[in-house]
XYZ file of C-alpha atoms in Angstrom:
626
model
C 0.000 0.000 0.000
C 2.744 2.450 0.950
C 4.796 1.328 -2.031
C 1.980 1.935 -4.492
C 1.310 5.318 -2.964
C 4.907 6.389 -3.403
C 5.104 5.387 -7.108
C 3.664 8.652 -8.535
C 6.106 10.687 -6.465
C 8.998 8.510 -7.670
C 8.144 9.048 -11.345
C 7.864 12.779 -10.793
C 11.318 12.873 -9.282
C 12.745 10.834 -12.170
C 11.151 13.086 -14.768
C 12.329 16.183 -12.928
C 15.893 14.943 -12.834
C 15.828 14.473 -16.582
C 14.805 18.113 -17.069
C 12.775 19.518 -19.863
C 10.836 22.665 -18.847
C 10.039 24.864 -15.914
C 8.012 22.841 -13.414
C 7.751 22.116 -9.686
C 6.161 19.611 -7.340
C 5.139 20.079 -3.701
C 2.114 18.889 -1.612
C -0.915 21.073 -2.160
C -1.551 21.027 1.595
C 0.329 20.041 4.667
C -0.404 20.328 8.360
C 1.565 20.557 11.558
C 0.936 21.181 15.248
C 1.510 24.612 16.662
C 4.945 24.899 18.293
C 6.397 22.048 16.284
C 8.069 22.121 12.894
C 7.139 21.099 9.363
C 9.127 19.993 6.341
C 7.522 20.973 3.038
C 8.904 18.610 0.386
C 9.683 20.335 -2.909
C 11.195 19.365 -6.321
C 11.603 21.648 -9.340
C 12.956 21.502 -12.913
C 14.121 23.868 -15.641
C 15.145 23.497 -19.318
C 18.332 21.506 -19.910
C 19.804 24.041 -22.256
C 20.194 26.619 -19.504
C 22.930 24.801 -17.642
C 23.480 27.395 -14.849
C 26.657 27.357 -12.815
C 24.799 28.062 -9.579
C 21.148 27.557 -8.824
C 19.455 29.836 -6.322
C 15.937 29.931 -5.013
C 13.466 32.005 -3.039
C 10.391 30.981 -0.962
C 7.610 33.547 -0.784
C 4.642 33.677 1.600
C 1.094 34.119 0.258
C 2.117 35.600 -3.140
C 4.273 34.367 -6.062
C 5.011 37.804 -7.562
C 8.029 39.757 -6.359
C 6.558 43.018 -7.549
C 3.933 42.618 -4.816
C 6.707 42.484 -2.267
C 5.506 39.346 -0.537
C 7.254 38.280 2.696
C 10.405 36.336 1.956
C 10.501 33.061 3.801
C 13.912 31.948 2.575
C 16.433 33.377 0.061
C 19.596 31.510 -0.833
C 21.512 34.498 -2.236
C 21.317 36.922 0.679
C 19.763 34.979 3.578
C 17.573 38.048 4.086
C 14.050 37.026 5.194
C 10.944 38.608 6.636
C 11.041 39.207 10.337
C 8.284 36.643 10.907
C 10.552 33.932 9.570
C 13.834 34.952 11.106
C 15.382 31.956 12.770
C 12.400 29.815 11.739
C 13.182 28.839 8.135
C 15.966 26.940 6.415
C 16.400 24.964 3.258
C 16.691 21.205 3.681
C 17.094 20.410 0.011
C 20.028 20.921 -2.409
C 19.024 23.400 -5.084
C 21.731 22.089 -7.335
C 19.962 18.746 -7.227
C 16.707 20.542 -7.899
C 15.477 19.842 -4.352
C 13.761 22.846 -2.767
C 12.484 21.234 0.473
C 11.792 23.875 3.150
C 11.873 23.449 6.943
C 9.840 25.756 9.197
C 10.189 25.504 12.948
C 8.502 26.964 16.037
C 5.268 27.202 14.160
C 2.693 29.761 15.171
C -0.786 30.413 13.770
C 0.321 33.416 11.702
C 2.602 31.171 9.648
C -0.319 29.288 8.227
C -0.903 30.095 4.555
C 0.380 29.594 1.013
C 4.056 29.035 0.223
C 5.501 29.622 -3.288
C 8.959 28.749 -4.657
C 10.895 30.831 -7.245
C 13.891 29.422 -9.126
C 16.809 31.800 -9.792
C 19.348 30.587 -12.396
C 20.895 34.005 -12.897
C 20.102 36.856 -15.228
C 16.651 36.626 -16.714
C 16.426 32.933 -15.994
C 14.134 33.272 -13.022
C 10.810 31.571 -12.709
C 8.089 31.621 -10.026
C 6.151 28.363 -10.053
C 2.423 28.490 -9.787
C 2.424 25.338 -7.774
C 2.248 26.089 -4.066
C 1.662 24.397 -0.722
C -0.879 25.457 1.897
C 0.330 25.066 5.464
C -2.331 24.385 8.134
C -1.334 24.983 11.749
C -3.481 22.708 13.960
C -4.046 22.181 17.697
C -6.063 18.944 17.778
C -5.596 15.446 16.419
C -7.964 14.256 13.719
C -10.398 11.567 14.944
C -12.107 9.760 12.093
C -15.410 8.052 12.978
C -17.364 6.072 10.352
C -20.429 7.918 9.029
C -22.729 5.312 10.604
C -22.140 3.566 13.905
C -24.786 0.949 14.683
C -25.205 -0.715 18.062
C -24.117 -4.322 17.973
C -21.899 -3.967 14.894
C -18.093 -3.683 15.112
C -16.721 -0.258 14.274
C -13.236 1.166 13.615
C -12.308 4.622 14.855
C -8.931 6.129 13.883
C -6.811 8.928 15.303
C -4.509 10.642 12.797
C -1.813 13.191 13.615
C 0.606 14.794 11.123
C 4.206 13.527 11.298
C 6.068 15.981 9.040
C 8.545 17.348 11.563
C 11.854 15.503 11.365
C 12.940 16.979 14.674
C 9.863 15.983 16.766
C 8.032 12.655 16.538
C 4.497 12.422 18.024
C 3.085 9.656 20.196
C -0.654 8.800 20.230
C -2.819 7.670 23.166
C -6.617 7.218 23.493
C -8.769 8.949 26.070
C -12.097 7.669 27.373
C -11.894 4.344 25.585
C -12.356 2.229 28.702
C -14.993 -0.375 28.114
C -14.908 0.109 24.367
C -11.810 -1.850 23.376
C -8.036 -1.865 23.243
C -6.385 0.503 20.762
C -3.995 -0.610 18.026
C -1.271 1.631 16.631
C -1.036 1.013 12.913
C 2.120 3.105 12.402
C 3.495 5.937 10.319
C 1.902 6.202 6.903
C 2.839 8.257 3.863
C 0.018 10.074 2.166
C -0.536 10.470 -1.539
C 1.213 13.851 -1.786
C 4.285 12.787 0.132
C 3.276 13.946 3.578
C 3.404 11.672 6.589
C 0.738 10.814 9.180
C 0.772 8.707 12.354
C -2.348 6.562 12.750
C -3.834 4.682 15.754
C -6.938 2.485 15.404
C -9.595 1.551 17.974
C -11.929 -1.396 17.278
C -15.003 -2.054 19.412
C -18.663 -3.126 19.298
C -20.769 -0.182 20.481
C -23.900 -0.457 22.582
C -26.833 1.913 22.963
C -25.208 3.139 26.161
C -22.203 4.320 24.102
C -24.341 6.802 22.219
C -23.009 10.292 22.928
C -19.878 8.884 24.499
C -16.955 11.337 24.274
C -13.931 9.563 22.855
C -10.556 11.380 22.859
C -7.166 11.101 21.227
C -3.966 12.711 22.518
C -0.791 13.551 20.577
C 2.266 14.181 22.733
C 5.854 14.988 21.794
C 8.498 13.418 24.031
C 10.913 15.665 25.855
C 8.580 18.624 25.364
C 5.537 20.022 27.041
C 3.593 19.867 23.823
C 0.356 17.885 24.099
C -2.658 18.082 21.855
C -6.075 16.476 22.458
C -9.044 15.934 20.233
C -12.491 14.526 21.003
C -15.396 13.067 19.078
C -18.853 12.127 20.330
C -20.125 8.760 19.182
C -23.429 8.876 17.335
C -24.563 5.297 17.873
C -27.688 4.291 15.998
C -29.963 1.779 17.736
C -33.580 0.599 17.613
C -36.244 1.922 20.009
C -36.801 0.545 23.475
C -39.938 1.683 25.311
C -38.750 2.954 28.687
C -41.829 4.821 29.961
C -45.333 3.408 30.078
C -48.351 3.440 32.372
C -49.011 0.349 34.390
C -52.571 -0.932 34.426
C -54.923 2.039 34.786
C -58.250 2.120 36.641
C -60.545 5.088 36.060
C -64.103 5.930 37.030
C -66.559 6.487 34.208
C -66.563 10.150 33.176
C -63.076 10.923 34.488
C -59.987 12.055 32.556
C -57.260 9.532 31.683
C -53.751 10.296 30.394
C -51.647 7.479 28.906
C -47.942 8.094 28.229
C -45.443 6.184 26.108
C -41.744 7.106 26.022
C -38.992 5.387 24.038
C -35.191 5.541 23.895
C -33.751 5.306 20.386
C -31.406 6.952 17.892
C -32.713 8.489 15.736
C -36.003 9.534 17.351
C -38.755 6.950 16.923
C -42.193 7.200 15.415
C -44.516 6.629 18.389
C -48.015 5.319 17.707
C -50.928 4.731 20.108
C -53.290 2.002 18.881
C -56.378 0.136 20.071
C -57.813 -2.886 18.300
C -55.671 -2.108 15.264
C -56.905 1.472 15.006
C -54.349 4.280 15.146
C -55.377 6.826 17.772
C -52.352 9.132 17.694
C -48.788 9.151 16.342
C -45.772 11.484 16.259
C -41.983 11.440 15.944
C -40.922 12.180 19.500
C -39.293 10.827 22.621
C -42.667 10.522 24.364
C -46.300 10.670 23.302
C -49.403 11.225 25.442
C -52.872 9.880 24.725
C -55.547 11.986 26.447
C -58.977 10.432 27.026
C -61.651 12.872 28.150
C -64.681 11.584 30.099
C -63.959 7.903 29.595
C -66.833 5.523 28.975
C -67.131 1.754 29.408
C -66.710 1.507 25.641
C -63.124 2.773 26.004
C -62.248 -0.032 28.398
C -59.621 -2.372 26.950
C -55.997 -2.854 25.931
C -54.029 0.025 24.400
C -50.760 -0.582 22.520
C -47.806 1.745 21.958
C -45.538 1.048 18.972
C -42.100 2.677 18.650
C -40.094 2.235 15.440
C -37.215 3.704 13.450
C -34.934 2.515 10.647
C -33.065 0.168 12.984
C -35.934 -1.698 14.622
C -39.089 -1.407 16.705
C -40.586 -2.127 20.110
C -44.119 -2.263 21.492
C -45.873 -2.524 24.825
C -49.479 -2.581 26.010
C -51.429 -1.116 28.905
C -54.876 -2.147 30.101
C -57.424 0.549 30.885
C -60.190 -0.568 33.226
C -63.171 1.809 33.367
C -65.133 1.425 36.614
C -68.878 2.057 36.350
C -72.204 1.301 38.001
C -74.297 -1.661 36.806
C -76.421 -1.273 33.727
C -80.141 -1.881 34.026
C -80.465 -5.660 34.405
C -82.082 -7.668 31.625
C -84.286 -10.668 32.354
C -84.448 -13.584 29.953
C -86.560 -16.582 30.826
C -90.026 -17.843 31.478
C -92.620 -15.199 32.350
C -95.701 -17.426 31.908
C -95.815 -20.922 33.379
C -98.369 -23.591 34.225
C -98.705 -24.729 37.819
C -96.212 -27.510 38.542
C -93.789 -26.591 35.770
C -90.143 -25.725 36.350
C -89.330 -22.069 35.798
C -85.847 -20.782 34.989
C -85.194 -17.025 34.965
C -81.823 -15.486 34.021
C -80.983 -11.976 35.182
C -77.864 -10.400 33.687
C -76.151 -7.025 33.714
C -72.824 -5.393 32.986
C -70.617 -3.406 35.350
C -67.071 -2.957 36.539
C -66.376 -4.386 38.994
C -68.905 -7.208 38.736
C -71.964 -6.522 40.899
C -73.903 -8.241 43.616
C -77.050 -9.585 41.935
C -80.204 -10.284 43.933
C -83.676 -11.500 42.948
C -86.439 -10.959 45.467
C -90.204 -10.931 45.706
C -92.139 -8.899 48.221
C -88.920 -8.054 50.104
C -87.988 -11.732 50.394
C -84.629 -12.669 48.857
C -84.959 -15.659 46.567
C -81.457 -15.814 45.057
C -78.250 -13.828 45.204
C -74.733 -14.019 43.841
C -71.608 -11.942 44.561
C -69.295 -10.508 41.898
C -71.050 -12.172 38.999
C -72.752 -10.658 35.973
C -75.504 -13.296 35.778
C -77.928 -14.851 38.242
C -80.127 -17.889 37.568
C -83.376 -18.348 39.506
C -84.788 -21.891 39.472
C -88.344 -22.597 40.653
C -88.727 -26.395 40.400
C -92.541 -26.588 40.632
C -94.371 -23.278 40.549
C -97.571 -22.711 42.491
C -100.098 -19.891 42.335
C -98.278 -18.306 45.263
C -95.246 -17.829 42.949
C -97.317 -15.565 40.706
C -96.505 -11.894 41.047
C -93.909 -9.174 40.633
C -90.215 -9.892 41.062
C -87.202 -7.566 41.183
C -83.660 -8.127 39.986
C -81.233 -5.693 41.642
C -77.584 -5.170 40.600
C -75.292 -3.168 42.865
C -71.609 -2.284 43.223
C -69.726 0.562 44.904
C -70.534 2.909 42.004
C -74.324 2.559 41.955
C -77.434 0.402 41.851
C -79.934 -0.490 39.124
C -83.045 -2.655 39.263
C -85.503 -4.254 36.867
C -88.987 -5.522 37.686
C -90.549 -8.504 35.940
C -93.760 -10.480 36.401
C -94.193 -14.228 36.618
C -97.667 -15.373 35.613
C -98.601 -18.842 36.896
C -101.596 -20.402 35.163
C -103.670 -22.943 37.119
C -107.113 -24.511 37.425
C -109.848 -22.628 39.298
C -110.095 -22.762 43.106
C -113.325 -21.715 44.822
C -112.450 -20.025 48.114
C -114.150 -20.805 51.437
C -115.667 -17.347 51.779
C -118.084 -18.231 48.995
C -121.655 -18.501 50.397
C -125.259 -17.374 50.094
C -126.995 -14.850 52.355
C -130.524 -13.464 52.645
C -131.438 -9.835 52.944
C -135.191 -9.089 53.285
C -136.765 -10.725 50.263
C -133.529 -11.120 48.365
C -130.958 -13.938 48.393
C -127.442 -13.117 47.225
C -124.866 -15.827 46.501
C -121.181 -14.928 46.516
C -118.709 -17.137 44.620
C -115.033 -16.140 44.965
C -112.759 -17.947 42.478
C -108.964 -17.827 42.234
C -107.534 -18.878 38.861
C -105.353 -17.936 35.957
C -106.406 -17.386 33.268
C -109.788 -15.893 34.175
C -112.447 -18.577 34.519
C -116.055 -18.691 33.399
C -118.457 -18.911 36.349
C -121.978 -20.399 36.371
C -124.556 -20.808 39.159
C -126.681 -23.974 39.128
C -129.990 -24.337 40.973
C -130.583 -28.130 40.970
C -134.051 -27.918 42.510
C -135.195 -25.582 39.750
C -133.121 -27.238 37.025
C -131.741 -23.780 36.156
C -128.166 -22.667 35.339
C -127.265 -18.996 35.345
C -123.917 -17.918 33.900
C -122.050 -14.626 34.153
C -123.298 -13.433 30.796
C -126.763 -12.900 32.263
C -126.074 -9.471 33.686
C -129.563 -9.117 35.149
C -128.819 -11.831 37.736
C -125.022 -12.105 37.885
C -122.447 -9.397 38.565
C -118.708 -10.193 38.305
C -115.616 -8.247 39.243
C -111.953 -9.309 38.858
C -109.092 -8.159 41.090
C -105.727 -9.774 40.394
C -106.202 -13.522 40.353
C -109.575 -13.319 42.144
C -112.916 -13.275 40.348
C -115.929 -12.441 42.499
C -119.360 -13.310 41.041
C -122.663 -12.452 42.764
C -125.963 -14.110 41.954
C -129.034 -12.146 43.083
C -132.392 -13.958 43.552
C -135.399 -11.884 44.441
C -138.438 -13.193 46.307
C -136.531 -16.244 47.480
C -135.831 -15.290 51.087
C -138.610 -17.501 52.577
C -137.350 -20.704 50.929
C -133.853 -20.176 49.548
C -132.833 -22.813 46.974
C -129.594 -24.857 46.786
C -126.969 -23.059 44.723
C -123.896 -24.704 43.154
C -121.058 -22.489 41.817
C -119.025 -23.938 38.963
C -115.780 -22.313 37.657
C -113.765 -23.580 34.686
C -110.814 -22.583 32.498
C -108.553 -24.480 30.139
C -106.781 -26.190 33.051
C -109.822 -27.641 34.808
C -113.273 -27.296 36.433
C -114.227 -26.782 40.072
C -117.721 -26.901 41.654
C -118.916 -26.063 45.154
C -122.386 -25.982 46.752
C -122.582 -22.629 48.431
C -123.516 -22.753 52.147
C -126.415 -20.560 53.261
C -125.254 -18.207 56.011
C -128.380 -16.032 56.373
C -130.061 -17.276 59.656
C -129.921 -13.928 61.419
C -130.765 -11.948 58.356
C -133.629 -14.227 57.538
C -135.029 -13.655 60.994
C -134.771 -9.905 60.452
C -136.625 -10.264 57.201
C -139.410 -12.246 58.945
C -139.788 -9.654 61.706
C -140.274 -7.002 59.041
C -141.880 -3.631 59.910
C -143.399 -4.828 63.214
C -140.004 -5.781 64.594
C -138.610 -2.437 63.513
C -141.387 -0.561 65.425
C -140.710 -2.571 68.593
C -136.967 -1.952 68.399
C -137.597 1.734 67.805
C -139.834 1.958 70.908
C -137.193 0.320 73.062
C -134.594 2.784 71.799
C -136.965 5.719 72.610
C -137.304 4.456 76.171
C -133.552 4.162 76.571
C -133.018 7.679 75.281
C -135.620 9.094 77.669
C -134.066 7.327 80.626
C -130.600 8.582 79.772
C -131.917 12.161 79.424
C -133.616 12.123 82.857
C -130.546 10.666 84.493
C -128.327 13.396 83.100
C -130.724 16.107 84.376
C -130.608 14.693 87.910
C -126.854 14.685 87.677
C -126.833 18.373 87.008
C -128.798 19.080 90.264
C -126.922 16.779 92.656
C -123.938 14.668 91.766
C -123.212 11.598 93.782
C -119.507 11.174 94.767
C -119.832 7.426 94.334
C -120.264 7.734 90.585
C -117.202 6.694 88.605
C -116.652 6.817 84.897
C -114.894 3.475 85.126
C -118.184 1.839 86.218
C -120.157 2.900 83.166
C -121.288 -0.161 81.292
C -120.484 -0.065 77.637
C -123.216 -0.332 75.108
C -122.384 -3.465 73.161
C -122.082 -2.533 69.511
C -120.406 -4.289 66.633
C -119.682 -2.488 63.428
C -118.610 -5.829 61.963
C -121.904 -7.619 61.479
C -121.096 -11.336 61.274
C -123.446 -14.249 60.643
C -123.016 -17.217 62.933
C -121.291 -20.113 61.289
C -119.116 -17.913 59.044
C -115.354 -18.633 58.914
C -113.386 -16.733 61.506
C -110.520 -15.884 59.227
C -110.563 -14.672 55.653
C -107.824 -14.758 53.080
C -107.381 -11.010 53.250
C -109.055 -7.878 54.507
C -109.306 -6.729 50.901
C -111.520 -9.650 49.972
C -113.797 -9.025 52.978
C -114.188 -5.364 52.028
C -115.050 -6.336 48.469
C -117.638 -8.829 49.708
C -119.321 -6.273 51.917
C -119.353 -3.660 49.221
C -120.817 -6.054 46.656
C -123.455 -7.474 49.024
C -124.458 -4.029 50.316
C -123.954 -5.065 53.920
C -122.947 -1.548 54.867
C -126.602 -0.580 54.596
C -127.693 -3.248 57.067
C -128.442 -2.178 60.661
C -125.722 -2.975 63.197
C -126.416 -5.518 65.875
C -127.592 -4.068 69.119
C -127.408 -5.816 72.497
C -130.323 -4.536 74.614
C -129.870 -6.940 77.540
C -129.681 -4.397 80.354
C -130.453 -5.387 83.931
C -132.446 -3.233 86.337
C -129.252 -2.505 88.231
C -127.617 -1.279 85.064
C -130.376 1.203 84.428
C -129.411 3.065 87.580
C -125.995 3.814 86.234
C -125.203 6.841 84.152
C -123.782 6.016 80.752
C -120.816 7.867 79.351
C -121.117 10.671 76.864
C -119.774 8.456 74.088
C -122.304 5.714 74.841
C -125.140 8.203 74.905
C -124.197 9.746 71.606
C -123.937 6.318 69.996
C -127.376 5.350 71.315
C -128.934 8.465 69.822
C -127.388 7.614 66.460
C -128.757 4.079 66.632
C -132.204 5.426 67.447
C -132.125 7.702 64.445
C -130.977 4.787 62.294
C -133.837 2.572 63.529
C -136.331 5.364 62.824
C -135.072 5.605 59.279
C -135.383 1.854 58.804
C -138.993 1.870 60.082
C -139.929 4.642 57.689
């Protein structure tokens, strides 16, 4: 390599020694450290026919024309030079051998510039060569780093210092190379233009941590205080690595969420936020934020950050969990069932976290499950009592939602025990209370008359439905003296039920037989009682006995609940009893009155409340008589 490089210079020297015409050779540029020296190699030629006895020469600084009076660097005839070069310049070559090599020592920055040589053969045979050399005075070594340094791939970094001073030889050492590799000194090399350079090589495999590392090279000259340092920062290219990312994020519905993704790479990466393959945001940057305003359950899921550049890529994910109250539960399952069937009802909802699900009816919990989104209610054999409204309630720490649903149980008719017949004056009314689903058809049969009356005959039958209960009333006029047998029959698509209605009208029948005469007698008795009470109260106003005590007053026995003997003591509900009374018109019947006073009782003064009640009863009896 060095041999091939030196061949052009060798042929130039050979051709110059043969002569021919005015010509010169010198390096176009040369460098040297400040304070050291430099040898500028130079060869020249002139026509052979001149054959001068003595050859002289002159070196000029920055200009080749004497008429411009450029500074003289060296002059062989007179040794007169410019003050800047006094004691600093001398000729190393032999002009007679056409060698014009110049040595400059104790270099300073002002000596940097162009140097021209002029041949002087005597008389008019003088010639200034256009060829020149540019001297560069430097203070730092030259560190050569490859244009691309990639992490994981071996790289060669060189330190080059000029070695053109025959008096001072440099030595090279590396600075800051610890952990990178051991340097290798290649040696002194000759450049293409005949200058010399000392080279040291450093081989290593860089890592991403070496990016920006400051690597230095030092050139020192033994036996002097001259030291020169140069530095280069490594620009290591490497693929992205995501170094900043949210951990799993929990946020309440409607709140603000900020997701951040930061990557380390050289060059800067392209950062991309994605969800389900959809790009949400991207930018070339060290870090990228994804802002989510008023998050909804629909934004719950996994978000991915992708970082990539020309040397590779990296990606990471973060899970966003949006916390929210349960949605309104949905009910899927049987809503209509036949008695005895198995019913399965599924209640489901959606929430985060999963809710507590509860199914209840009339404040009674039937099924519950904790931290599940579904609840199954199994009713193995439904009965009419299972019919009604149910609620499915879902609840977590963020709220509560509920859904109502109805279960309709269909079953054959049941005639309730409160069904009966009763007499009122000359009228007999028969009450038939039927529980069934769907609504039954009701008919009244009079076996002794061979007559059947159904609910379509509005003149005799009145029906009213409330929930699962159907109340039908048969009215027979002029039958109070000899009431007939009455059979109530109810039927629907699930079956038929019949019941002979018991007659519960003994007391009322007696009242009907007494008629107007009985009413007059009762009215007379009430008049007597009222008169007695009035006289007693007048005597009390004149003289009041200290032995009288309000606690001794006998109560007037009165029942606002007129019951017929033999009737059941308990009814299915107060609502049914109220309906019966309203339909039968019992509220217009006179209340029972117990008139069994003893003679000793008559001497006692009744209370104000008892007296007032007696007056009201008297007025009522008077109305009935009229």
